Amino acid sequence: MRPDRARGRSMRLTAGFSLLELVVVIVIIALLMAIAVNKYLALAAEAERAAMENLAGTLRSAMHMKMAELIVRNQMKDIAALAGSNPMDRLAETPRNYLGERDGAHLAGIEGGSWYFDTGARALVYRVQNAGYFQTALEGPARVRFAVRLVFQDQNKNGVFDAQVDQIEGIKLVALEPYRWIN
């Protein structure tokens, strides 16, 4: 066989992909894309968790600052009025995803990633966007409910604040139901 013919034949054999090679490459790319999408969704849920917890921490700080202001002004009796209040009212500027005060009966129309104050329950609610990475005991759409509660010495052991008997120790922003973010 002539050298130029042998060279031409080997070039023809290596010039393209076989169907098997093409399928293997497509499968590898599909696997990499599936891993990348899964990682992206997990990172999006983690970012949502961090943003939610950051705002809850900011609200806790704002509530404590309001309490400190009332103590300095010697208005201790006004601390009790903070219980059940809307903690968003304590911020100088509310977040863009805060929808305001709403009646909690209409949860279906509230989009994930939004905050609102449920006037009926007197609770601040965060509607979770990445519900697949979140667990709670609440029925319906994935959400977290927070409320401002008094911390007091319950002298008469009835579990209810009585201004005549009990002494206020502070306030706190608490989650009303347990919840958990899943990694």
Short mmCIF file of C-alpha atoms in Angstrom, two decimals:
data_model
loop_
_atom_site.label_atom_id
_atom_site.label_comp_id
_atom_site.label_asym_id
_atom_site.label_seq_id
_atom_site.Cartn_x
_atom_site.Cartn_y
_atom_site.Cartn_z
CA MET A 1 0.00 0.00 0.00
CA ARG A 2 1.24 3.42 -0.78
CA PRO A 3 2.09 5.72 2.16
CA ASP A 4 -0.25 8.52 1.02
CA ARG A 5 -3.18 6.03 0.77
CA ALA A 6 -2.52 4.68 4.29
CA ARG A 7 -2.38 8.22 5.62
CA GLY A 8 -5.71 9.08 3.98
CA ARG A 9 -7.38 5.98 5.38
CA SER A 10 -6.23 6.76 8.96
CA MET A 11 -7.42 10.35 8.59
CA ARG A 12 -10.85 9.13 7.52
CA LEU A 13 -11.09 6.86 10.57
CA THR A 14 -10.27 9.60 13.09
CA ALA A 15 -12.07 12.49 11.41
CA GLY A 16 -15.46 12.11 13.23
CA PHE A 17 -17.17 10.81 16.34
CA SER A 18 -18.83 7.48 16.46
CA LEU A 19 -22.43 7.33 17.69
CA LEU A 20 -21.28 5.66 20.91
CA GLU A 21 -18.78 8.45 21.65
CA LEU A 22 -21.45 11.07 21.03
CA VAL A 23 -23.90 9.34 23.40
CA VAL A 24 -21.23 9.09 26.12
CA VAL A 25 -20.45 12.81 25.81
CA ILE A 26 -24.16 13.71 25.98
CA VAL A 27 -24.67 11.54 29.08
CA ILE A 28 -21.67 13.14 30.82
CA ILE A 29 -22.91 16.65 29.99
CA ALA A 30 -26.42 15.76 31.22
CA LEU A 31 -25.01 14.43 34.51
CA LEU A 32 -22.91 17.54 35.02
CA MET A 33 -25.93 19.76 34.29
CA ALA A 34 -28.08 17.82 36.78
CA ILE A 35 -25.42 18.21 39.48
CA ALA A 36 -25.03 21.92 38.68
CA VAL A 37 -28.80 22.58 38.81
CA ASN A 38 -29.13 20.69 42.10
CA LYS A 39 -26.24 22.67 43.59
CA TYR A 40 -27.75 25.94 42.32
CA LEU A 41 -31.13 25.15 43.95
CA ALA A 42 -29.43 24.23 47.23
CA LEU A 43 -27.43 27.48 47.16
CA ALA A 44 -30.60 29.48 46.41
CA ALA A 45 -32.33 27.88 49.43
CA GLU A 46 -29.28 28.61 51.61
CA ALA A 47 -29.28 32.24 50.46
CA GLU A 48 -33.00 32.49 51.27
CA ARG A 49 -32.41 30.99 54.73
CA ALA A 50 -29.58 33.43 55.42
CA ALA A 51 -31.65 36.42 54.26
CA MET A 52 -34.65 35.37 56.36
CA GLU A 53 -32.57 34.80 59.49
CA ASN A 54 -30.65 38.04 58.94
CA LEU A 55 -33.88 40.04 58.80
CA ALA A 56 -35.23 38.22 61.86
CA GLY A 57 -32.02 39.18 63.71
CA THR A 58 -32.37 42.79 62.58
CA LEU A 59 -35.97 42.81 63.84
CA ARG A 60 -34.87 41.38 67.20
CA SER A 61 -32.29 44.15 67.51
CA ALA A 62 -34.84 46.82 66.58
CA MET A 63 -37.31 45.48 69.17
CA HIS A 64 -34.62 45.52 71.86
CA MET A 65 -33.65 49.07 70.91
CA LYS A 66 -37.30 50.15 71.29
CA MET A 67 -37.46 48.44 74.67
CA ALA A 68 -34.23 50.18 75.76
CA GLU A 69 -35.70 53.52 74.64
CA LEU A 70 -38.81 52.92 76.76
CA ILE A 71 -36.68 51.98 79.77
CA VAL A 72 -34.54 55.12 79.42
CA ARG A 73 -37.71 57.24 79.22
CA ASN A 74 -39.05 55.45 82.30
CA GLN A 75 -42.04 54.13 80.35
CA MET A 76 -41.87 50.53 81.55
CA LYS A 77 -45.62 50.06 81.30
CA ASP A 78 -45.43 50.74 77.53
CA ILE A 79 -43.19 47.70 77.02
CA ALA A 80 -46.22 45.46 77.48
CA ALA A 81 -47.85 47.13 74.45
CA LEU A 82 -45.02 45.81 72.25
CA ALA A 83 -46.32 42.24 72.66
CA GLY A 84 -48.18 41.25 69.52
CA SER A 85 -47.04 44.36 67.67
CA ASN A 86 -45.67 44.41 64.14
CA PRO A 87 -41.85 44.36 64.45
CA MET A 88 -41.52 45.81 60.93
CA ASP A 89 -42.84 49.08 62.40
CA ARG A 90 -39.54 49.39 64.28
CA LEU A 91 -37.41 49.54 61.13
CA ALA A 92 -36.42 52.84 59.55
CA GLU A 93 -36.95 51.26 56.13
CA THR A 94 -38.90 48.07 55.45
CA PRO A 95 -37.49 45.49 53.04
CA ARG A 96 -38.69 45.45 49.43
CA ASN A 97 -40.28 42.04 49.95
CA TYR A 98 -42.48 43.26 52.83
CA LEU A 99 -46.13 43.35 51.69
CA GLY A 100 -47.53 45.20 54.69
CA GLU A 101 -50.36 44.15 56.98
CA ARG A 102 -52.67 41.46 55.62
CA ASP A 103 -55.42 39.13 56.67
CA GLY A 104 -53.72 35.71 56.85
CA ALA A 105 -56.77 33.91 55.46
CA HIS A 106 -55.61 34.54 51.89
CA LEU A 107 -52.26 32.72 51.86
CA ALA A 108 -52.60 31.36 48.33
CA GLY A 109 -52.16 34.77 46.73
CA ILE A 110 -48.94 35.58 48.60
CA GLU A 111 -45.83 34.78 46.64
CA GLY A 112 -42.82 32.97 48.10
CA GLY A 113 -39.99 35.10 49.42
CA SER A 114 -42.38 37.68 50.91
CA TRP A 115 -42.96 38.97 54.43
CA TYR A 116 -46.30 40.24 55.75
CA PHE A 117 -47.91 40.92 59.10
CA ASP A 118 -50.98 38.76 59.76
CA THR A 119 -53.34 41.12 61.57
CA GLY A 120 -55.62 38.34 62.80
CA ALA A 121 -52.88 36.20 64.33
CA ARG A 122 -50.73 39.22 65.32
CA ALA A 123 -47.77 37.42 63.72
CA LEU A 124 -45.08 38.36 61.24
CA VAL A 125 -45.03 35.75 58.48
CA TYR A 126 -42.32 34.84 55.99
CA ARG A 127 -43.63 32.88 53.00
CA VAL A 128 -40.84 30.48 51.95
CA GLN A 129 -39.89 30.45 48.28
CA ASN A 130 -37.74 27.28 48.20
CA ALA A 131 -40.29 25.05 49.93
CA GLY A 132 -38.51 21.85 48.89
CA TYR A 133 -35.68 22.73 51.28
CA PHE A 134 -37.91 23.64 54.21
CA GLN A 135 -39.93 21.76 56.84
CA THR A 136 -42.59 22.95 59.27
CA ALA A 137 -45.61 21.52 61.04
CA LEU A 138 -47.89 24.17 59.52
CA GLU A 139 -50.44 23.04 56.95
CA GLY A 140 -50.61 24.82 53.61
CA PRO A 141 -47.90 26.91 51.98
CA ALA A 142 -44.43 26.77 53.53
CA ARG A 143 -44.02 29.66 55.93
CA VAL A 144 -42.52 30.77 59.23
CA ARG A 145 -44.53 32.77 61.75
CA PHE A 146 -42.89 35.06 64.30
CA ALA A 147 -44.46 37.03 67.13
CA VAL A 148 -43.29 39.57 69.68
CA ARG A 149 -43.71 38.13 73.18
CA LEU A 150 -43.15 39.54 76.64
CA VAL A 151 -40.59 37.99 78.93
CA PHE A 152 -41.84 38.36 82.49
CA GLN A 153 -41.69 36.85 85.95
CA ASP A 154 -44.97 34.98 86.24
CA GLN A 155 -45.62 35.59 89.95
CA ASN A 156 -49.09 33.99 89.97
CA LYS A 157 -47.99 31.10 87.69
CA ASN A 158 -50.93 31.47 85.27
CA GLY A 159 -48.86 32.00 82.10
CA VAL A 160 -50.56 35.33 81.34
CA PHE A 161 -48.98 38.72 81.96
CA ASP A 162 -50.70 40.64 84.75
CA ALA A 163 -49.35 44.18 85.09
CA GLN A 164 -50.46 44.33 88.74
CA VAL A 165 -48.48 41.25 89.81
CA ASP A 166 -45.90 40.28 87.18
CA GLN A 167 -42.64 42.06 86.45
CA ILE A 168 -41.52 42.59 82.83
CA GLU A 169 -38.00 41.39 82.07
CA GLY A 170 -37.98 42.10 78.36
CA ILE A 171 -39.36 41.17 74.98
CA LYS A 172 -38.37 38.68 72.30
CA LEU A 173 -39.23 37.76 68.73
CA VAL A 174 -40.03 34.05 68.68
CA ALA A 175 -40.96 31.53 66.02
CA LEU A 176 -44.48 30.32 66.77
CA GLU A 177 -43.88 26.85 65.34
CA PRO A 178 -40.68 24.88 64.92
CA TYR A 179 -39.17 24.93 61.45
CA ARG A 180 -36.07 23.57 59.77
CA TRP A 181 -34.13 24.32 56.59
CA ILE A 182 -32.87 21.21 54.82
CA ASN A 183 -29.43 21.23 53.16
#
